[in-house]
Coordinates of C-alpha atoms in Angstrom, one line a residue:
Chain C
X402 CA -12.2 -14.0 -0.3
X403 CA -15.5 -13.1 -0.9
X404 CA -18.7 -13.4 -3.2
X405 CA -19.0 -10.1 -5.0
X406 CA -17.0 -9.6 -7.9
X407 CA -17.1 -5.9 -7.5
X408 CA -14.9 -6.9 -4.3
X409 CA -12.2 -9.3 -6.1
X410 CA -12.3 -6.4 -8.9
X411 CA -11.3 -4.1 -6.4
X412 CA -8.7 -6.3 -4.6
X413 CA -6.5 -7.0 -7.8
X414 CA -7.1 -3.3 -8.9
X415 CA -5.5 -2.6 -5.3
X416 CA -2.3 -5.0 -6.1
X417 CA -1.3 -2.7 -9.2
X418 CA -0.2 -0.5 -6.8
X419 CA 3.7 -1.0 -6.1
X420 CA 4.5 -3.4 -2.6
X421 CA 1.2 -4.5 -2.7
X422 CA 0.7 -8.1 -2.3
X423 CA -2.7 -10.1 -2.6
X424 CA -3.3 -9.9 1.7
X425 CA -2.3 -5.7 1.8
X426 CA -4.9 -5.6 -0.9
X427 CA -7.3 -7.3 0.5
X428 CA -6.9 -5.4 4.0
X429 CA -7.0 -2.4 2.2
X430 CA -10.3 -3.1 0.4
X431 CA -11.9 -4.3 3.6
X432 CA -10.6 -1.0 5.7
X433 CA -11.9 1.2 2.9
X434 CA -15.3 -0.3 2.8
X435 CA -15.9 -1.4 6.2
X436 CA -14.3 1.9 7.6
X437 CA -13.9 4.4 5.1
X438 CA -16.2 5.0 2.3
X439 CA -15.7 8.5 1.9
X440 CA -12.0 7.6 1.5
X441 CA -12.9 5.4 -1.3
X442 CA -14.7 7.3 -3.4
X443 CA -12.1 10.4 -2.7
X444 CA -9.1 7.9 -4.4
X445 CA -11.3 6.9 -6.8
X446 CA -11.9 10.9 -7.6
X447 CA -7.9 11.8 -6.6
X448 CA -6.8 8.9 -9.2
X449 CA -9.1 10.2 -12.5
X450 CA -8.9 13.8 -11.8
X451 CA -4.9 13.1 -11.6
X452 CA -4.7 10.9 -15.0
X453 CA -6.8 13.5 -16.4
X454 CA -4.7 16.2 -15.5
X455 CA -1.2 15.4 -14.5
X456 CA 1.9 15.3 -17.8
X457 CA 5.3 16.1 -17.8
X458 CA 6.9 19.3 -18.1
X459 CA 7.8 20.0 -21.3
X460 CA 11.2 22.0 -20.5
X461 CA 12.2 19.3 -17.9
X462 CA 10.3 16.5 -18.0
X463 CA 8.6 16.1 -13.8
X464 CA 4.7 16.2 -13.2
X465 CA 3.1 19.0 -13.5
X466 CA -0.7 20.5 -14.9
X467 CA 0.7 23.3 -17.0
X468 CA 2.9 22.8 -19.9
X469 CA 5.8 24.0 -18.2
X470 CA 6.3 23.6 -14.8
X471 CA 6.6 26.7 -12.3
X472 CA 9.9 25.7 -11.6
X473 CA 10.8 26.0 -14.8
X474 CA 9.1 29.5 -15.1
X475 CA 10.4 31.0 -12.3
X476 CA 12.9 34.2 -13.2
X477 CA 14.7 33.8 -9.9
X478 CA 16.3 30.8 -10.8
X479 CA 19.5 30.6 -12.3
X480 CA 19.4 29.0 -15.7
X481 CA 23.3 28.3 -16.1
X482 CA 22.8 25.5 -13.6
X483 CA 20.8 22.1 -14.8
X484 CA 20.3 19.8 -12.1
X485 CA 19.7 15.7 -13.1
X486 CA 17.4 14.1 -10.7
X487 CA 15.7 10.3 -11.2
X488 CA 12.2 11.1 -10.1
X489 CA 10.3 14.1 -9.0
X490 CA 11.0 12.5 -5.3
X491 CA 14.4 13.2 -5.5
X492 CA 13.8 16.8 -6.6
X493 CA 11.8 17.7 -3.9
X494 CA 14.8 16.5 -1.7
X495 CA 17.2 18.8 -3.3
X496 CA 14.7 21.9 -3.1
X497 CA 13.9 21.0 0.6
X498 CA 17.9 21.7 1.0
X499 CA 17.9 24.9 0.1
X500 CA 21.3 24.8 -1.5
X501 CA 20.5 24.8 -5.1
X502 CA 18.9 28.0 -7.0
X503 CA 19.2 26.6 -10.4
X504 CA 17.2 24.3 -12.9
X505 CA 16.2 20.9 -13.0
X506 CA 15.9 18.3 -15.5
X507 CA 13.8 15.0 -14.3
X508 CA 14.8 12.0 -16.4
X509 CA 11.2 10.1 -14.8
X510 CA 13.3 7.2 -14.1
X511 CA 17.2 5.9 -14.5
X512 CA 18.7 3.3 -17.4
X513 CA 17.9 -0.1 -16.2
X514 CA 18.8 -2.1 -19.5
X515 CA 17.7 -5.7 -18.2
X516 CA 13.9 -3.8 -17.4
X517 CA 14.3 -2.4 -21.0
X518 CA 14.9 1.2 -19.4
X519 CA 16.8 2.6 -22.1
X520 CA 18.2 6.3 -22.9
X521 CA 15.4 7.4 -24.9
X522 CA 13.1 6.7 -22.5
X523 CA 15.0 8.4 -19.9
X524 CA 14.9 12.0 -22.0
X525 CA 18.8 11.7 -23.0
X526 CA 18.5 13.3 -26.4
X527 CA 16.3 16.2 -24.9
X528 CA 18.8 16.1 -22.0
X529 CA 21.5 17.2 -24.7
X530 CA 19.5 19.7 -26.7
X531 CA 19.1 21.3 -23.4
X532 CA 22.8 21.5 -22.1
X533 CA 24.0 22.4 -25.2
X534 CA 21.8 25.2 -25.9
X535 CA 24.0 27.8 -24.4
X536 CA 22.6 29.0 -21.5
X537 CA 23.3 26.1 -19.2
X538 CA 27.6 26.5 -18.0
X539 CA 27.1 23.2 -15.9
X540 CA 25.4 20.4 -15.7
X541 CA 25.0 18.7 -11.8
X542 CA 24.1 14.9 -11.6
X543 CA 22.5 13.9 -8.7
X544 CA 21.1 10.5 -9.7
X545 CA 21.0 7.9 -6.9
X546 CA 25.0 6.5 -5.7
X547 CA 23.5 2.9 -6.0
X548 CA 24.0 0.6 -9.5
X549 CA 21.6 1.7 -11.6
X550 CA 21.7 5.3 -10.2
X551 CA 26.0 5.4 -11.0
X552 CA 25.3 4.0 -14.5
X553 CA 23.0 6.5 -15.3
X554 CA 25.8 9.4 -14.2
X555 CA 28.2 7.6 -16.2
X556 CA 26.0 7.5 -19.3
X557 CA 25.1 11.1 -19.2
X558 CA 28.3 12.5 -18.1
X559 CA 30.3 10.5 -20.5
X560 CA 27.5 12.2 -23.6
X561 CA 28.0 15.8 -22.2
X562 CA 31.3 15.4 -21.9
X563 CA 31.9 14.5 -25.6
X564 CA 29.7 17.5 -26.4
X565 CA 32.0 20.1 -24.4
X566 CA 29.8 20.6 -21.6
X567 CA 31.1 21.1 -17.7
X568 CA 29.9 18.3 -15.8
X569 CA 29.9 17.7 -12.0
X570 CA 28.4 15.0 -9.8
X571 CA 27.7 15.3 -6.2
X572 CA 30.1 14.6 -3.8
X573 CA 30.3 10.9 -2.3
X574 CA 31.4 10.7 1.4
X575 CA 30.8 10.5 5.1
X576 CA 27.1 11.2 5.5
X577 CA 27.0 14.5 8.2
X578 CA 26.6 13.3 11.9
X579 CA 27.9 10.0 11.4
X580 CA 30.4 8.4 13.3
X581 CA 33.3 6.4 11.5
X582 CA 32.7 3.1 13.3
X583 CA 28.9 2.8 11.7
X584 CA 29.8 3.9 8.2
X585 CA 30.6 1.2 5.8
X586 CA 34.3 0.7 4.3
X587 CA 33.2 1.7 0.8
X588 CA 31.9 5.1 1.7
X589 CA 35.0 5.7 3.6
X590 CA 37.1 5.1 1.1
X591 CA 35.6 7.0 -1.7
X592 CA 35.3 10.0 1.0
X593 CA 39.3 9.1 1.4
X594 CA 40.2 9.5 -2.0
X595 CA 38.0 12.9 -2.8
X596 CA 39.6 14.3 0.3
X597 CA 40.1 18.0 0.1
Chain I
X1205 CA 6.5 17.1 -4.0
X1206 CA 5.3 18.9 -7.4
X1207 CA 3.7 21.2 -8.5
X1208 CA 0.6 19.9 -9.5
X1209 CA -2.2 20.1 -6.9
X1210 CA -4.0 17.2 -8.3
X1211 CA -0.9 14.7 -7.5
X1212 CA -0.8 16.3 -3.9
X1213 CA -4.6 15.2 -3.5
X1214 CA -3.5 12.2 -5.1
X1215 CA -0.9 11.8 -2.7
X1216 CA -3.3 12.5 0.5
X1217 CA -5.7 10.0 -0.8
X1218 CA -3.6 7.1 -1.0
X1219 CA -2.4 8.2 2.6
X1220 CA -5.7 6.9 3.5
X1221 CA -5.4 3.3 3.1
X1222 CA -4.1 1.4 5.7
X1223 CA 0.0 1.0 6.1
X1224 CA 0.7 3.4 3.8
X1225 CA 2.5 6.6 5.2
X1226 CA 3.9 9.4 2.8
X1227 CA 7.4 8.1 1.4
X1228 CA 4.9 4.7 0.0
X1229 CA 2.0 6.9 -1.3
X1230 CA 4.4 9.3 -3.0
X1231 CA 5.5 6.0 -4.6
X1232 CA 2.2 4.9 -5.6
X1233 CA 1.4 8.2 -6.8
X1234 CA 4.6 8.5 -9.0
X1235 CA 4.4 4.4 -10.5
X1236 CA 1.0 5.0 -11.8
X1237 CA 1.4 8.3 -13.2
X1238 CA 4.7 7.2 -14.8
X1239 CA 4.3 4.0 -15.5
X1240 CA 0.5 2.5 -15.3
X1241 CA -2.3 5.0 -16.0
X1242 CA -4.5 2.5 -17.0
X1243 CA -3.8 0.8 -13.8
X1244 CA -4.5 4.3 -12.2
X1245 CA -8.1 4.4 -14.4
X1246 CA -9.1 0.7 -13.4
X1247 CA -8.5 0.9 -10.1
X1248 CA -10.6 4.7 -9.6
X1249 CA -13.4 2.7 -11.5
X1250 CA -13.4 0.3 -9.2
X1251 CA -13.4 1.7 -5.9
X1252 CA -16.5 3.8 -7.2
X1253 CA -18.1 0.4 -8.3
X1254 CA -17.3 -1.7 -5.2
X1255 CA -18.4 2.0 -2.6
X1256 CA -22.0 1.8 -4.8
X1257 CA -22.2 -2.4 -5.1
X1258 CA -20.7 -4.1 -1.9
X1259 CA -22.6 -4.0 1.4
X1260 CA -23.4 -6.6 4.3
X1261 CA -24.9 -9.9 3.6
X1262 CA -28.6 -9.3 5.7
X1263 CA -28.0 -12.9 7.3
X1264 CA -23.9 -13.2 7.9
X1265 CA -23.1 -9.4 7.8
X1266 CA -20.1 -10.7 5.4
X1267 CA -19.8 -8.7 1.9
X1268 CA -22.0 -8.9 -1.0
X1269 CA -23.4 -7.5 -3.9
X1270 CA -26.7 -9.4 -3.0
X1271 CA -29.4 -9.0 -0.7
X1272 CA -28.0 -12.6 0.9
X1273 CA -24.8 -14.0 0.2
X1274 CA -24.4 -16.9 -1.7
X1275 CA -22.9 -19.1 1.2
X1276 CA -26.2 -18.2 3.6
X1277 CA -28.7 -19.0 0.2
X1278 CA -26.7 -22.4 -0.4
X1279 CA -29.3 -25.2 0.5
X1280 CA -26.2 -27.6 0.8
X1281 CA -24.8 -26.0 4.2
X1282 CA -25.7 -27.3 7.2
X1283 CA -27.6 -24.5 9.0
X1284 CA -27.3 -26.2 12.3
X1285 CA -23.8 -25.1 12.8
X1286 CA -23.0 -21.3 13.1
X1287 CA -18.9 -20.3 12.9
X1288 CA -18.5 -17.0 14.5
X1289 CA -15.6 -14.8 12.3
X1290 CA -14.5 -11.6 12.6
X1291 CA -13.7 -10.7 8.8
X1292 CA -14.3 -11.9 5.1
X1293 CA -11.0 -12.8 5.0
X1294 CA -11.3 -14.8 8.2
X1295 CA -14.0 -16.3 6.6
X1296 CA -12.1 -17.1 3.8
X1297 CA -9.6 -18.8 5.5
X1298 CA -12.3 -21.6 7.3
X1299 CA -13.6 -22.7 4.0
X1300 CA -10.3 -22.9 2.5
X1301 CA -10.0 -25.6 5.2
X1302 CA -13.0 -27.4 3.4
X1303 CA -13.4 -28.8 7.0
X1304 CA -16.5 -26.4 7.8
X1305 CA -19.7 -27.1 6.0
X1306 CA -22.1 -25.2 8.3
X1307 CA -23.0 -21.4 8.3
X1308 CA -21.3 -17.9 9.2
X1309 CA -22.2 -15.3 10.9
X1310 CA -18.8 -12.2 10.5
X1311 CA -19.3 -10.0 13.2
X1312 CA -16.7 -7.5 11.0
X1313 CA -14.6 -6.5 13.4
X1314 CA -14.1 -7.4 17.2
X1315 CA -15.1 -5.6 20.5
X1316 CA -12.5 -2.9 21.2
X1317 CA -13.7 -0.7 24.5
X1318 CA -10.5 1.6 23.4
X1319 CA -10.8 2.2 19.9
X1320 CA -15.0 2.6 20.6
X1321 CA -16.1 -0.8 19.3
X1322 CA -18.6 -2.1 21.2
X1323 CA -21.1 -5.1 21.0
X1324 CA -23.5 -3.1 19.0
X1325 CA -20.8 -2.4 16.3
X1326 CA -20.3 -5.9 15.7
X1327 CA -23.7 -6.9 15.4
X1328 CA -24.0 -9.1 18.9
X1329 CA -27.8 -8.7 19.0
X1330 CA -28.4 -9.8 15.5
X1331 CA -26.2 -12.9 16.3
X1332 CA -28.1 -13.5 19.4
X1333 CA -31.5 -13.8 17.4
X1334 CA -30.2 -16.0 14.9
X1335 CA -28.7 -18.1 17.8
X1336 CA -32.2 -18.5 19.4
X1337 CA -34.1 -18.6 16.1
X1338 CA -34.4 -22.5 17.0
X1339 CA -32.4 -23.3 13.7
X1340 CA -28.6 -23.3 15.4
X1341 CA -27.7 -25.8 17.5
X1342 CA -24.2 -25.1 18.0
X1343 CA -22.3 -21.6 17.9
X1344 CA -18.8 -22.1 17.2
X1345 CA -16.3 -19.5 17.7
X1346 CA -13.4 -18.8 15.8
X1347 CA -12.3 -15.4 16.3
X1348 CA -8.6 -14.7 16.2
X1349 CA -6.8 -16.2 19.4
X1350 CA -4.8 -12.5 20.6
X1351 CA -6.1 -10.3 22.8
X1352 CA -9.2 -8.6 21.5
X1353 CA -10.4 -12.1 19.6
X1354 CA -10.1 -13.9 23.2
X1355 CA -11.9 -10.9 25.0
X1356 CA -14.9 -11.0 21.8
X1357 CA -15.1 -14.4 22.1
X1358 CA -15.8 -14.4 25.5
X1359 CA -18.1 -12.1 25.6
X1360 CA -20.2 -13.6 22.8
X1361 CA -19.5 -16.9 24.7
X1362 CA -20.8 -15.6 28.0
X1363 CA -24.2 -14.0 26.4
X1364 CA -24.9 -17.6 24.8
X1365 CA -24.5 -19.7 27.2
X1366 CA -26.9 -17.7 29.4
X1367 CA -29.5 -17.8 26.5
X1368 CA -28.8 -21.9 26.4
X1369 CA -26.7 -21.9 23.3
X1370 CA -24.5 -24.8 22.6
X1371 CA -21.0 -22.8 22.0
X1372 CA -17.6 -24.0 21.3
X1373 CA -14.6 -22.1 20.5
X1374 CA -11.7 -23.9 17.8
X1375 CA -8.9 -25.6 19.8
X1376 CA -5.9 -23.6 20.9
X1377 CA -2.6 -25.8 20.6
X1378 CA 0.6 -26.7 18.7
X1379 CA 0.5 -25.8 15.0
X1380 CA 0.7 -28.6 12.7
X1381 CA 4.1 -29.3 11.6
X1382 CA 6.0 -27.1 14.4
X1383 CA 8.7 -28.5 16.9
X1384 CA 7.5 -28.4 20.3
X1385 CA 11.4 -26.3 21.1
X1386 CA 10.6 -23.4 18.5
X1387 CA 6.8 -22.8 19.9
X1388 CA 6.0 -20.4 22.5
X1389 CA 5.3 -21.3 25.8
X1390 CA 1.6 -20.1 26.0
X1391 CA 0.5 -22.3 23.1
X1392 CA 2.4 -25.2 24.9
X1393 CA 1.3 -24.9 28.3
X1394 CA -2.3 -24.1 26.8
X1395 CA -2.1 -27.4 24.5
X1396 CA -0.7 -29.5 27.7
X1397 CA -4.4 -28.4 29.6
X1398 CA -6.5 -29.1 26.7
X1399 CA -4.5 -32.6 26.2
X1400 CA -7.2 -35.4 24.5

């Protein structure tokens, strides 16, 4: 694209970032330095400051500055519940509901065995040492309801299981204010046979 | 999201390059933290580098890190030609052809009356001199063929020919390798006129 190496530096630094090809990056270079300089140098800031400060919890594994999260910290919660989430994403979901008051536990990720995503680097044995302490009575998985996401559920559930712990997933079914005609057969079915 | 302020300011920074809303900088945000910190690291280094290194090419207004860009300093381009562009990128894409061997002149950006961009933002004085310096002897113009490239292009047209510039703009017509059924009307109709 250009002459400056600084430029073609900054154009492949840009395509690390995830669903961005070689023409995003270089639109995005050009917009930030034809347009938005400031903005530039406040990523470049945002991105140290966050590798500088930004780990995982150590009670349940999402991002956080402390060493526990405040989650994790807060007395309100109730500890007999433990939550399994993929990413910090789908945490944030769940606490936008409302409906849960217990803990979490962020596995940073599901098992993916062909991208070499195995259970330690999902947290599984800290997963364990957790639910089997005693203080948690259940364990909720709400992992994504697609391949990977299922595999994962199975995986964990079928470990806790063997350990004597109560596990539950959340429910599959008929997403609320659909209409039967749109919904696809598979859904239905599954929401068929968990009918209550 | 978190709990951590510096991935929220992480977060709002990415929201600053272009196309990317909240769901896709949350996704950038979590992918380098989780998976490519030194990705993270390289690219912060160099946005700063490329904000304190890259700037506008005194003749051609493209970028470089140099006072004149290497294209404008090469002794083998013919300086009698002058191919009006409207980005690097643009730019980029004419001496891919290896068709042009003359010089540039990238106005970055095009006129816009609505989003405030007006002939002094795209340099239209600075082009004028260089068209009159005596050097030029033809001004060709090859900004993009929508709307706001055909109103630029017309403009910049209009203020050289009254100044006695030679100016021609790239053809408009059928693609090469399309059948005539699948292209649009416009570009047929327009390519029927400008027949040869």
């Amino acid at each position: 694209m250009s002459t400056t190496n600084s430029l073609d530096v900054l154009i492949q630094a840009l395509r690390r970032l995830p669903g961005v090809g070689v023409k995003s990056a270089q639109r995005m270079a050009f917009h930030l330095l034809q347009h938005d300089r400031e903005g530039a140098l406040a990523l470049s800031r945002a991105l140290s400051e966050a590798v500088g400060t930004v780990h995982h919890c150590a009670r349940c594994h999402t991002f956080t500055e402390a060493e526990v999260c405040s989650t994790c910290l807060d007395p309100e919660r109730d500890a007999t519940r433990l939550c399994v989430v993929e990413t910090p994403a789908d945490q944030s979901a769940m606490e936008r509901t409302g409906a849960f008051k217990g803990l979490y536990f962020v596995l940073m990720g599901r098992l993916s065995p062909l991208d070499g995503v195995g259970p330690k680097d999902i947290g599984l044995q800290k997963l364990m040492e957790r639910a089997t302490g005693g203080e948690v009575q259940e364990v909720i998985l709400a992992t994504n309801f697609n391949a990977e996401g299922e595999a994962t559920a199975h995986v964990i559930s079928e470990a806790l299981k063997s350990r004597g712990v109560h596990v539950t997933r959340l429910a599959r079914g008929v997403p609320v204010g659909s209409e039967l005609e749109y919904v696809d057969l598979g859904t239905i079915a599954h929401a068929l046979v968990d009918r209550r």
